[in-house]
XYZ file of C-alpha atoms in Angstrom:
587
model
C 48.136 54.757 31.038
C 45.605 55.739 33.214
C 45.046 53.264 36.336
C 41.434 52.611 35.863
C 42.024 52.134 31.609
C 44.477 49.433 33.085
C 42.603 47.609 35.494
C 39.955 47.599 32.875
C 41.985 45.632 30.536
C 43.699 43.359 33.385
C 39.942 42.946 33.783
C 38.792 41.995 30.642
C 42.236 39.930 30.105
C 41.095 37.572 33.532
C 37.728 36.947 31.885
C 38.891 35.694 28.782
C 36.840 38.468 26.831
C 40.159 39.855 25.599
C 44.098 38.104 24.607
C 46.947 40.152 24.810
C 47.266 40.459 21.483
C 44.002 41.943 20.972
C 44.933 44.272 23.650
C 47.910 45.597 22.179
C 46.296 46.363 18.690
C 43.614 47.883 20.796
C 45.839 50.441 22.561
C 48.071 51.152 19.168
C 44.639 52.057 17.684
C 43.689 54.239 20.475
C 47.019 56.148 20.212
C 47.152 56.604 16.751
C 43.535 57.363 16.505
C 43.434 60.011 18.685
C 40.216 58.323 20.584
C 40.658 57.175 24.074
C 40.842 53.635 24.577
C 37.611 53.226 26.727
C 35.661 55.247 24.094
C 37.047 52.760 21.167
C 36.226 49.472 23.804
C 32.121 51.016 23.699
C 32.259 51.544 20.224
C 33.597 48.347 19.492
C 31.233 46.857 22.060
C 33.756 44.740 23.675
C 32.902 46.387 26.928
C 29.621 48.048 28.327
C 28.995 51.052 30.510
C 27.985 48.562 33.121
C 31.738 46.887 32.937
C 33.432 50.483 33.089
C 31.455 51.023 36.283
C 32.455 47.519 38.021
C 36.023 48.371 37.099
C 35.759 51.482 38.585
C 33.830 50.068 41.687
C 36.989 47.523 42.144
C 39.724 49.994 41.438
C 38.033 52.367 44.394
C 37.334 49.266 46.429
C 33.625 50.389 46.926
C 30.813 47.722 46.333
C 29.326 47.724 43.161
C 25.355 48.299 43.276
C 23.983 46.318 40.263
C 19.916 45.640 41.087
C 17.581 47.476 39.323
C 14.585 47.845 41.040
C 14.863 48.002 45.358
C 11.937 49.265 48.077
C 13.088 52.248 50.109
C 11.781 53.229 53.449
C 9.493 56.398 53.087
C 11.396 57.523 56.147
C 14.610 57.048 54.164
C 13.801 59.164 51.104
C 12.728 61.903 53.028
C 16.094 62.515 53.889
C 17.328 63.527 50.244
C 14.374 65.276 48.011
C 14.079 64.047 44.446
C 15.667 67.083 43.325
C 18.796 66.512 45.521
C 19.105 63.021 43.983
C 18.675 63.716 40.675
C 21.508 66.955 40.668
C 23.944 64.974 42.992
C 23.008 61.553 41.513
C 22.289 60.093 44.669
C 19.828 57.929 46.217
C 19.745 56.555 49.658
C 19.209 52.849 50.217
C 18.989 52.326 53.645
C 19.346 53.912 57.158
C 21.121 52.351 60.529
C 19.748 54.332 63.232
C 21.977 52.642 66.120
C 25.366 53.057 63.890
C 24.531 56.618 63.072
C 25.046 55.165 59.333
C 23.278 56.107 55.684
C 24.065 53.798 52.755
C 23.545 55.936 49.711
C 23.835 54.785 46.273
C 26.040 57.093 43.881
C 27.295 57.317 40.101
C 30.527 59.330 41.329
C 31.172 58.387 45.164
C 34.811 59.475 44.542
C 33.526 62.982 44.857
C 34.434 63.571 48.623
C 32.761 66.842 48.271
C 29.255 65.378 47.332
C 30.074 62.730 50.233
C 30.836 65.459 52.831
C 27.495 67.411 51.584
C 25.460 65.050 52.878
C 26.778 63.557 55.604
C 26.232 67.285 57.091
C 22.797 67.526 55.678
C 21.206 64.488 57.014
C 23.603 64.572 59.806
C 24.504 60.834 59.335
C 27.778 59.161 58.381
C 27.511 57.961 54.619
C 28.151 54.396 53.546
C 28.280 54.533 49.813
C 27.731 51.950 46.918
C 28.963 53.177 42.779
C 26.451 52.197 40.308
C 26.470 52.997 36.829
C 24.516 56.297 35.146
C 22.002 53.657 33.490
C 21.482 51.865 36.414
C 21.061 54.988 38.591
C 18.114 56.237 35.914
C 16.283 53.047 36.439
C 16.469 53.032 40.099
C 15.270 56.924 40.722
C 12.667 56.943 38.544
C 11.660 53.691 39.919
C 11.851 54.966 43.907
C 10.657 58.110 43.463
C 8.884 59.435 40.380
C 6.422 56.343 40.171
C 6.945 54.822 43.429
C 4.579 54.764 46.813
C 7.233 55.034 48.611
C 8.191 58.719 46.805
C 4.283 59.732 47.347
C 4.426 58.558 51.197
C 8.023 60.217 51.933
C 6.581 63.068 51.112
C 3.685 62.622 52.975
C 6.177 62.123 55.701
C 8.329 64.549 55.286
C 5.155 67.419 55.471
C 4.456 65.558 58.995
C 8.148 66.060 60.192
C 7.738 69.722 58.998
C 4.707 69.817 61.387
C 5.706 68.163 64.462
C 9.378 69.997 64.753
C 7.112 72.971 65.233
C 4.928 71.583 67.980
C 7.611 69.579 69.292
C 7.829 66.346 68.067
C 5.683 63.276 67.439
C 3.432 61.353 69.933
C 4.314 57.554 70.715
C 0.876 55.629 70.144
C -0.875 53.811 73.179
C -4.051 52.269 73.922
C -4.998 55.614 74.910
C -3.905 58.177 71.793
C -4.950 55.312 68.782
C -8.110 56.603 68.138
C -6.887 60.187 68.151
C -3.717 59.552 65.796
C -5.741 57.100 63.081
C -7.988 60.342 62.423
C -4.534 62.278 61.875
C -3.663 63.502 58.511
C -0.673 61.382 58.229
C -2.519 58.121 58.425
C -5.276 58.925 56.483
C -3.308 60.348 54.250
C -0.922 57.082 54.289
C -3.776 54.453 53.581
C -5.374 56.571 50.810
C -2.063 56.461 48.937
C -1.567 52.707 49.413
C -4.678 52.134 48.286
C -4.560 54.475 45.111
C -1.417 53.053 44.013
C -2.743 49.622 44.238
C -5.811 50.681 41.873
C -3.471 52.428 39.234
C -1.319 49.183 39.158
C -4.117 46.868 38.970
C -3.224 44.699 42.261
C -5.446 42.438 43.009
C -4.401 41.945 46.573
C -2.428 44.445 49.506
C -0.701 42.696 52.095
C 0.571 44.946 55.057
C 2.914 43.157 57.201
C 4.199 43.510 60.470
C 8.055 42.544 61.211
C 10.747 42.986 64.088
C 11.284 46.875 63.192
C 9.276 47.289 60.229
C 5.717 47.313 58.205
C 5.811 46.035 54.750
C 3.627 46.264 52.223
C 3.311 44.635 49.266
C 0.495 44.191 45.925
C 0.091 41.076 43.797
C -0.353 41.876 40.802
C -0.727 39.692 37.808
C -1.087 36.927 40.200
C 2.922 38.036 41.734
C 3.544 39.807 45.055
C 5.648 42.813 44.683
C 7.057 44.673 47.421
C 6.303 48.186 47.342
C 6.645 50.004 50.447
C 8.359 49.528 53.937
C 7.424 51.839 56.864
C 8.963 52.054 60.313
C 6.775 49.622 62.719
C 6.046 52.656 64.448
C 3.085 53.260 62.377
C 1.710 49.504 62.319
C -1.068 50.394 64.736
C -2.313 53.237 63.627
C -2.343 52.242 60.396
C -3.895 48.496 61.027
C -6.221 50.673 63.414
C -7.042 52.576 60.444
C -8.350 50.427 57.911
C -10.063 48.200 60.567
C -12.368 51.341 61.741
C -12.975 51.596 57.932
C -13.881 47.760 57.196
C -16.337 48.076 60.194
C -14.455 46.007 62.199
C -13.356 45.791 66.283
C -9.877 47.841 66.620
C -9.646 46.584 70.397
C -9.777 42.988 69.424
C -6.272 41.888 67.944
C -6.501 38.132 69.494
C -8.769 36.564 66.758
C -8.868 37.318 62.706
C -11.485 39.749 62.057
C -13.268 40.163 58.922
C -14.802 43.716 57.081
C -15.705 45.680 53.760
C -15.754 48.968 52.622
C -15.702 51.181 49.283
C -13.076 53.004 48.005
C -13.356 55.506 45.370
C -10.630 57.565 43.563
C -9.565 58.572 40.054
C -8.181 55.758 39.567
C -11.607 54.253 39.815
C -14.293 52.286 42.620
C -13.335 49.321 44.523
C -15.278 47.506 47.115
C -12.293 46.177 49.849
C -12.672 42.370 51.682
C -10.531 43.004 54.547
C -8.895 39.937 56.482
C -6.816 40.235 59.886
C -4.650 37.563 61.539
C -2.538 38.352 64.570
C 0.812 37.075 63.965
C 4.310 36.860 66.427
C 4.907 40.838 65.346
C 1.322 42.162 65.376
C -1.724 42.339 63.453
C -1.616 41.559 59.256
C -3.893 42.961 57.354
C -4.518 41.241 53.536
C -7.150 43.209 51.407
C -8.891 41.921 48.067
C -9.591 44.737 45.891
C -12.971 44.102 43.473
C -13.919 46.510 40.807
C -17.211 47.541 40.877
C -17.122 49.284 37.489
C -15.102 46.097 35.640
C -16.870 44.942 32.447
C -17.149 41.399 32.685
C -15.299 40.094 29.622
C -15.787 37.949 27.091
C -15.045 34.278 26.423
C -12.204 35.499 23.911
C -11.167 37.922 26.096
C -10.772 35.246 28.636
C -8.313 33.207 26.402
C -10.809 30.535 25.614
C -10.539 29.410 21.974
C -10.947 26.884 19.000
C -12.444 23.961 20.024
C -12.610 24.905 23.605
C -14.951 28.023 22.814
C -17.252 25.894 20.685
C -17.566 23.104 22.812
C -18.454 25.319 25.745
C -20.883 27.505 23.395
C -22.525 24.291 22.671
C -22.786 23.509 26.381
C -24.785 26.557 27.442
C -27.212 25.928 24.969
C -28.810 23.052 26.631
C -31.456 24.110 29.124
C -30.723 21.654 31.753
C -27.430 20.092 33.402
C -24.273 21.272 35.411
C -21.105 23.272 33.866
C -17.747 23.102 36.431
C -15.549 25.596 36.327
C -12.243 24.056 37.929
C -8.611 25.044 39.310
C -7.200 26.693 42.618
C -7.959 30.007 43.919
C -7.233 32.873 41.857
C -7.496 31.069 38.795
C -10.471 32.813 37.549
C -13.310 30.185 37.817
C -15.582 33.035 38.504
C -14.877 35.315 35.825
C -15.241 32.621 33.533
C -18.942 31.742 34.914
C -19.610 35.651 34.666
C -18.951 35.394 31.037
C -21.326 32.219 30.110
C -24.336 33.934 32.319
C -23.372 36.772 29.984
C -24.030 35.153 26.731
C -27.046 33.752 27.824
C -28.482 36.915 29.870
C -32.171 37.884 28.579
C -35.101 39.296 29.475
C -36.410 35.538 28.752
C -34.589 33.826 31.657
C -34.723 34.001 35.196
C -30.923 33.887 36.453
C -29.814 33.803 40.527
C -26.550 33.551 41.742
C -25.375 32.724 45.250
C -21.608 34.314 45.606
C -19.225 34.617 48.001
C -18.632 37.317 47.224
C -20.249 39.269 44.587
C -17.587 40.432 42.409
C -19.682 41.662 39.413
C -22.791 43.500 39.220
C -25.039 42.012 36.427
C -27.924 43.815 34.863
C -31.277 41.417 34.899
C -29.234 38.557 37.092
C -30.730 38.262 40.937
C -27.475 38.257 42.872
C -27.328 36.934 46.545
C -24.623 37.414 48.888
C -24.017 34.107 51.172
C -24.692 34.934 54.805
C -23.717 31.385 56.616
C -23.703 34.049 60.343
C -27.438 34.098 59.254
C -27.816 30.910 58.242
C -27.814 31.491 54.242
C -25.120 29.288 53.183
C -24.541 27.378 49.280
C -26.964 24.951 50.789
C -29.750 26.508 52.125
C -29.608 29.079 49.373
C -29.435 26.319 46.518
C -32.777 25.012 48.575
C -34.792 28.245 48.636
C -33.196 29.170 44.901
C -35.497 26.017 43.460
C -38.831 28.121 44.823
C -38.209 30.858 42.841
C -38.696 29.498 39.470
C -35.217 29.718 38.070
C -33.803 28.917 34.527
C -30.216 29.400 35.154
C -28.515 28.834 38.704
C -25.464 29.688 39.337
C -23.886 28.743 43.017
C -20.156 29.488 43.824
C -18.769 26.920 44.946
C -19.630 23.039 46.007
C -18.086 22.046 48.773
C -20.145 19.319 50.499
C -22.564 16.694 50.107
C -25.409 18.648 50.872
C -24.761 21.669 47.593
C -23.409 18.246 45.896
C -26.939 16.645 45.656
C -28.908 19.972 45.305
C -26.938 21.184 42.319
C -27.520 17.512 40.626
C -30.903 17.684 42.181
C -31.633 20.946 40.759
C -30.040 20.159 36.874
C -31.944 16.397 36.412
C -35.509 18.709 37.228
C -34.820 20.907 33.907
C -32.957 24.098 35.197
C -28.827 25.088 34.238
C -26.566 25.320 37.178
C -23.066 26.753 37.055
C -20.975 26.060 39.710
C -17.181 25.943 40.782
C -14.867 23.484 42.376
C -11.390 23.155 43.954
C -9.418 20.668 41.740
C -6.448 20.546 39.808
C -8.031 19.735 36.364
C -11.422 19.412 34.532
C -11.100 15.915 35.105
C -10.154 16.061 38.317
C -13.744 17.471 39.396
C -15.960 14.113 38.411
C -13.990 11.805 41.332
C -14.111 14.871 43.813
C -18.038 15.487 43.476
C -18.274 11.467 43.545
C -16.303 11.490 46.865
C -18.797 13.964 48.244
C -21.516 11.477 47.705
C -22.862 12.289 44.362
C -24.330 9.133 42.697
C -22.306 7.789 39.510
C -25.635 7.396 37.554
C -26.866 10.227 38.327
C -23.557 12.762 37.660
C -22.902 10.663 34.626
C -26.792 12.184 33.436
C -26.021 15.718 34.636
C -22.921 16.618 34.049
C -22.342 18.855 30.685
C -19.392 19.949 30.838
C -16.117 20.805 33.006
C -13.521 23.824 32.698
C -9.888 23.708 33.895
C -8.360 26.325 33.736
C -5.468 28.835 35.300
C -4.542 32.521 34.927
C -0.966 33.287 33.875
C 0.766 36.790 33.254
C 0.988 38.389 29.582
C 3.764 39.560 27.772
C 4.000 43.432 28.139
C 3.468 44.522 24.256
C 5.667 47.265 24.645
C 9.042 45.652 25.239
C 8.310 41.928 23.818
C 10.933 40.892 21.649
C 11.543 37.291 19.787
C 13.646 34.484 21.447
C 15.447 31.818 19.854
C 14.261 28.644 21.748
C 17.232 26.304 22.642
C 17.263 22.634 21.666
C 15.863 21.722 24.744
C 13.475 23.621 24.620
C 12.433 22.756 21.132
C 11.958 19.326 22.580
C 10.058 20.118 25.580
C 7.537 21.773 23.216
C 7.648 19.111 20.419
C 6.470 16.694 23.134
C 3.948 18.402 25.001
C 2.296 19.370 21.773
C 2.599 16.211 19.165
C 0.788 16.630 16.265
C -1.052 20.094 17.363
C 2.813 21.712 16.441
C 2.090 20.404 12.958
C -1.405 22.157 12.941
C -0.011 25.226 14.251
C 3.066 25.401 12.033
C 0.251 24.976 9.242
C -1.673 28.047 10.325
C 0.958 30.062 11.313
C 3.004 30.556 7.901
C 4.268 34.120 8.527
C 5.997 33.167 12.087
C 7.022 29.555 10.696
C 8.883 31.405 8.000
C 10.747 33.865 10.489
C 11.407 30.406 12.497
C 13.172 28.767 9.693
C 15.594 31.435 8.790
C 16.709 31.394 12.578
C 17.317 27.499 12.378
C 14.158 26.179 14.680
C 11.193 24.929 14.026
C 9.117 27.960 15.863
C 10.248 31.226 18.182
C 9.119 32.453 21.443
C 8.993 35.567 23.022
C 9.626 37.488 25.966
C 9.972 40.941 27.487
C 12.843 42.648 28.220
C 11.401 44.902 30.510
C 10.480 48.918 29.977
C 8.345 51.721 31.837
C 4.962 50.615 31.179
C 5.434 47.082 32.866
C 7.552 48.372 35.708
C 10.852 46.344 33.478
C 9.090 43.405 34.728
C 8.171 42.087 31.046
C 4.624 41.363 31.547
C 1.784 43.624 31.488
C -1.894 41.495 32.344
C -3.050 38.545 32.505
C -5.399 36.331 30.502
C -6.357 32.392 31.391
C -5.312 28.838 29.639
C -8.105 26.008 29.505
C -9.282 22.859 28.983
C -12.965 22.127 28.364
C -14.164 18.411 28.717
C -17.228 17.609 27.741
C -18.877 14.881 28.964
C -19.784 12.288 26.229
C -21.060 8.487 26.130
C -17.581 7.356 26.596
C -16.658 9.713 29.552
C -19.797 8.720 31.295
C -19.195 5.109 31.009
C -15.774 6.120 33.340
C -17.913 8.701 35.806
C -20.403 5.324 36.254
C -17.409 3.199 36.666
C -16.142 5.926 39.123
C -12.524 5.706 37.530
C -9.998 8.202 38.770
C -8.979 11.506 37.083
C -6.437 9.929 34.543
C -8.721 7.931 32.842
C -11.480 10.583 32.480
C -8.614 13.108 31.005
C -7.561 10.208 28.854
C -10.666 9.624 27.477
C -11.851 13.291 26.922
C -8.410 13.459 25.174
C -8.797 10.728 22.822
C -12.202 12.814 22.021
C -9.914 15.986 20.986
C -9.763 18.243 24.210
C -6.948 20.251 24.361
C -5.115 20.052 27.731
C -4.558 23.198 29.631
C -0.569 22.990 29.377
C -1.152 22.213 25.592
C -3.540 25.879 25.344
C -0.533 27.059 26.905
C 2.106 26.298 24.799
C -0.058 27.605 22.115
C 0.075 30.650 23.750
C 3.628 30.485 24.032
C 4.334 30.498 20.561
C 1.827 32.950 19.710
C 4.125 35.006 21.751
C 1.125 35.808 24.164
C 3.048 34.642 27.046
C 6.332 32.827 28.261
C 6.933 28.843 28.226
C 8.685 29.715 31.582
C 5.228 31.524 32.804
C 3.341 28.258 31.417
C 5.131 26.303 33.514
C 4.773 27.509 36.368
C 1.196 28.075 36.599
C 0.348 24.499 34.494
C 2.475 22.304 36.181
C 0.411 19.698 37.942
């Protein structure tokens, strides 16, 4: 028998996935069949391709490479082309400059020959890993076909081309930096980082400075991926860079700077906020991408829905008061305040905003850009806003006393102010603007309405498939949702009925991971609310200033929907994950 067919089954015997018996009829099957026995252990499923290649992994004594997706140095990939990798199945992983070592990945790193090959090519001793064929088709097309580190390698690579011929590259000092940022190579570097980060939709690029290298990473859908590491030999020039472009000082590296620019591609426009923070290993830079060109959505869109959506349509039709929108940063309180000025946009109204910063261009909405080094701050701009005969006012956020008594001010003399603030629920935003020095009586009188709400990730369409939930989980659900199960279970006939044949009560959902979601299992993102309005018995608990639980007590007693309730809705709708629920609504 051949040695790796019997370490297989010695193998599978250990883990208790086969007896000996089993075994034996296996391997009198094989003989008699004609079909080998590792063929009949696929086709009978008792083993997968991953298991042969762990076997084979042990029985060579190599170590067994099982992630999926991994961030290779640009630097690193330019050693083998895509070409190479794909023929030879290869892919480097890493490079030790001081050993003289390559760790290369490889479906067959038994083949000497292939080992030898490159070792002469790159001129580096290799340190291989075995993966299986599966697992190596995941991981190329994931470093270099759709990667930013495959664009920038060969970015790189064109650059190595060039300097062998003039002999070499230039170290960067105080006195070549504003030479080398106009280079090809760095301009060339920050335009992919930034296109990549359009065509994924990341909301954020962080570029970090370590011991020995610059990473860079995206959130997107509200996660921070890793994407690309560099050598921290082009930190400088690169930080340099996007400084000159955000207008800001590239001799100053003591103090966080601030800057903007535009950015335009195919992917689309973006207009950049650019923060800098020295830090132990140099300068970071964090950018906020904003689309210029985004449609501001709708309500639905949004996820708000049922009661919530008709409460808050009723809210905007009163002329006068204040509507909160309420959670932590990045949550999507202004999006959400973009889509009521939408509804109530018309040539009939006079709307003005004061943002920090203006994230959406509206049509027919005056839009004013806080300026606190030139004195316009949410204050003084709420002050001079009541001048200009408003309707509608909408200020971003209230973070003192002062915007505290203009915005009440402002709603008690007849005009509609939207606002944000920082609190963990729509509850939770009556004691804070109390604590800033807002009068009971009066925010009792003004108040309309609150909005909680948080942004979690979507399950990618494309790969979602249904899950079972365990009794636990059952339970979890049962009691975060009461009676509102019963309601949905009501409405929901087709997916109750799928739900019974698999023994529960509901299913959920997840995904599994595939191409267009980068085998992450969620593509987008879309919010989960609660909308209290403020009615006679909530303002009897604003004038009695009582704390957050009894104002969310009360507002639930008068049917709001809490915001991990709208979530577990969601859940079971198979819109998102009860895991991804958690985690965002978790107070």
């Amino acid at each position: 028998m051949d040695y790796q067919v019997k370490a297989l089954l010695d193998f599978l015997l250990s883990a208790g996935r086969l007896d000996s018996a089993k075994a034996e009829a296996l391997k009198v099957e094989a003989m008699t069949s004609g079909v080998s026995l590792t063929d009949l252990l696929l086709s009978k499923r008792v083993i997968t391709k991953e298991d042969l290649a762990k076997t084979r992994a042990k029985v060579l004594d190599i170590p067994y490479f099982s992630e999926s997706k991994i961030t290779v140095s640009p630097d690193v990939l330019a050693l083998i082309s895509v070409d190479l990798a794909k023929n030879y199945q290869v892919l480097p992983l890493e490079l030790d400059k001081a050993k003289g070592v390559l760790s290369m990945i490889m479906v067959k790193p038994e083949d000497l020959a292939t080992v030898d090959f490159f070792q002469k090519r790159t001129g580096y001793k290799i340190k291989t890993y075995l993966t299986s064929t599966e697992n190596f088709d995941a991981l190329i097309g994931n470093v270099y076909s759709q990667s930013l580190s495959g664009e920038i390698s060969g970015v790189l690579k064109r650059e190595k081309e060039r300097s062998d011929e003039t002999g070499g590259v230039r170290l960067v000092t105080s006195d070549t930096i504003s030479q080398i940022i106009k280079e090809p190579k760095i301009v060339e570097i920050v335009r992919k980082i930034l296109e990549h980060a359009i065509r994924l939709r990341a909301s954020d690029i962080h570029i970090e400075p370590e011991e020995n290298i610059t990473r860079v990473r995206y959130r997107i859908d509200g996660i921070l991926e890793e994407k690309l590491t560099l050598d921290k030999g082009y930190h400088a020039a690169l930080v340099s860079r996007i400084k000159i472009l955000g207008g800001m000082k590239i001799d100053e590296r003591r103090i966080p700077q601030d800057g903007r620019f535009n950015f335009t591609s195919e992917f689309g426009e973006v207009d950049l906020r650019i923060s800098s923070l020295p830090t132990v290993n140099g300068e970071k830079i964090v950018m906020r991408l904003l689309k210029k060109s985004g449609r501001v959505p709708t309500l639905s869109e949004l996820g708000i829905r049922a009661k919530a959506l008709s409460t808050l349509e009723e809210a905007i039709r009163i002329p006068h008061g204040i509507i909160l929108s309420t959670g932590p940063t990045g949550s999507g309180k202004t999006t959400t305040l973009y889509s009521l000025l939408t509804m109530i946009n018309t040539p009939k109204v006079n709307i003005v905003t004061l943002e920090d910063p203006v994230e959406y261009q509206m049509d027919g909405v005056n839009q004013v850009q806080v300026n606190p080094q030139a004195g316009l701050t949410f204050a003084s701009g709420l002050r001079s806003f009541l001048r200009q005969d408003p309707n509608i006012i909408m200020v971003g956020e209230i973070r003192d006393e002062e915007t505290t008594q203009l915005a009440i001010q402002a709603s008690l003399t007849g005009h509609l102010v939207f606002s944000t603030v920082h609190t963990n629920s729509a509850a939770g935003a009556l004691p804070r603007l109390l604590d800033m020095g807002a009068e009971p009586f009066l925010l009792a009188s003004s108040i309309t309405a609150a909005i909680g709400q948080r942004v979690l990730r979507k399950i990618c369409d494309n790969c979602k498939q249904p899950v079972v939930p365990d009794p636990a989980m059952v339970a979890d659900v049962q009691g975060v949702l009461g009676k509102l199960l019963d309601g949905w279970i009501k409405s929901n006939p087709q997916k109750s009925e799928v739900a019974k044949k698999n023994g529960v009560p509901f299913m959920l959902y997840k995904g599994i991971g595939c191409e267009k979601c980068g085998q992450v299992g969620y593509f987008g993102r879309i919010g989960i609310f609660e909308v209290l309005r403020v009615t006679e018995k909530t303002a009897k608990f604003i004038m009695e200033r009582a704390d957050a639980a009894m104002i969310e007590k009360a507002a639930v007693d008068d049917g709001m929907i809490i915001m991990k309730q709208d979530g577990y809705l969601k859940a079971l709708d198979g819109v998102s994950t009860l895991e991804e629920v958690i985690r965002v609504a978790q107070v």
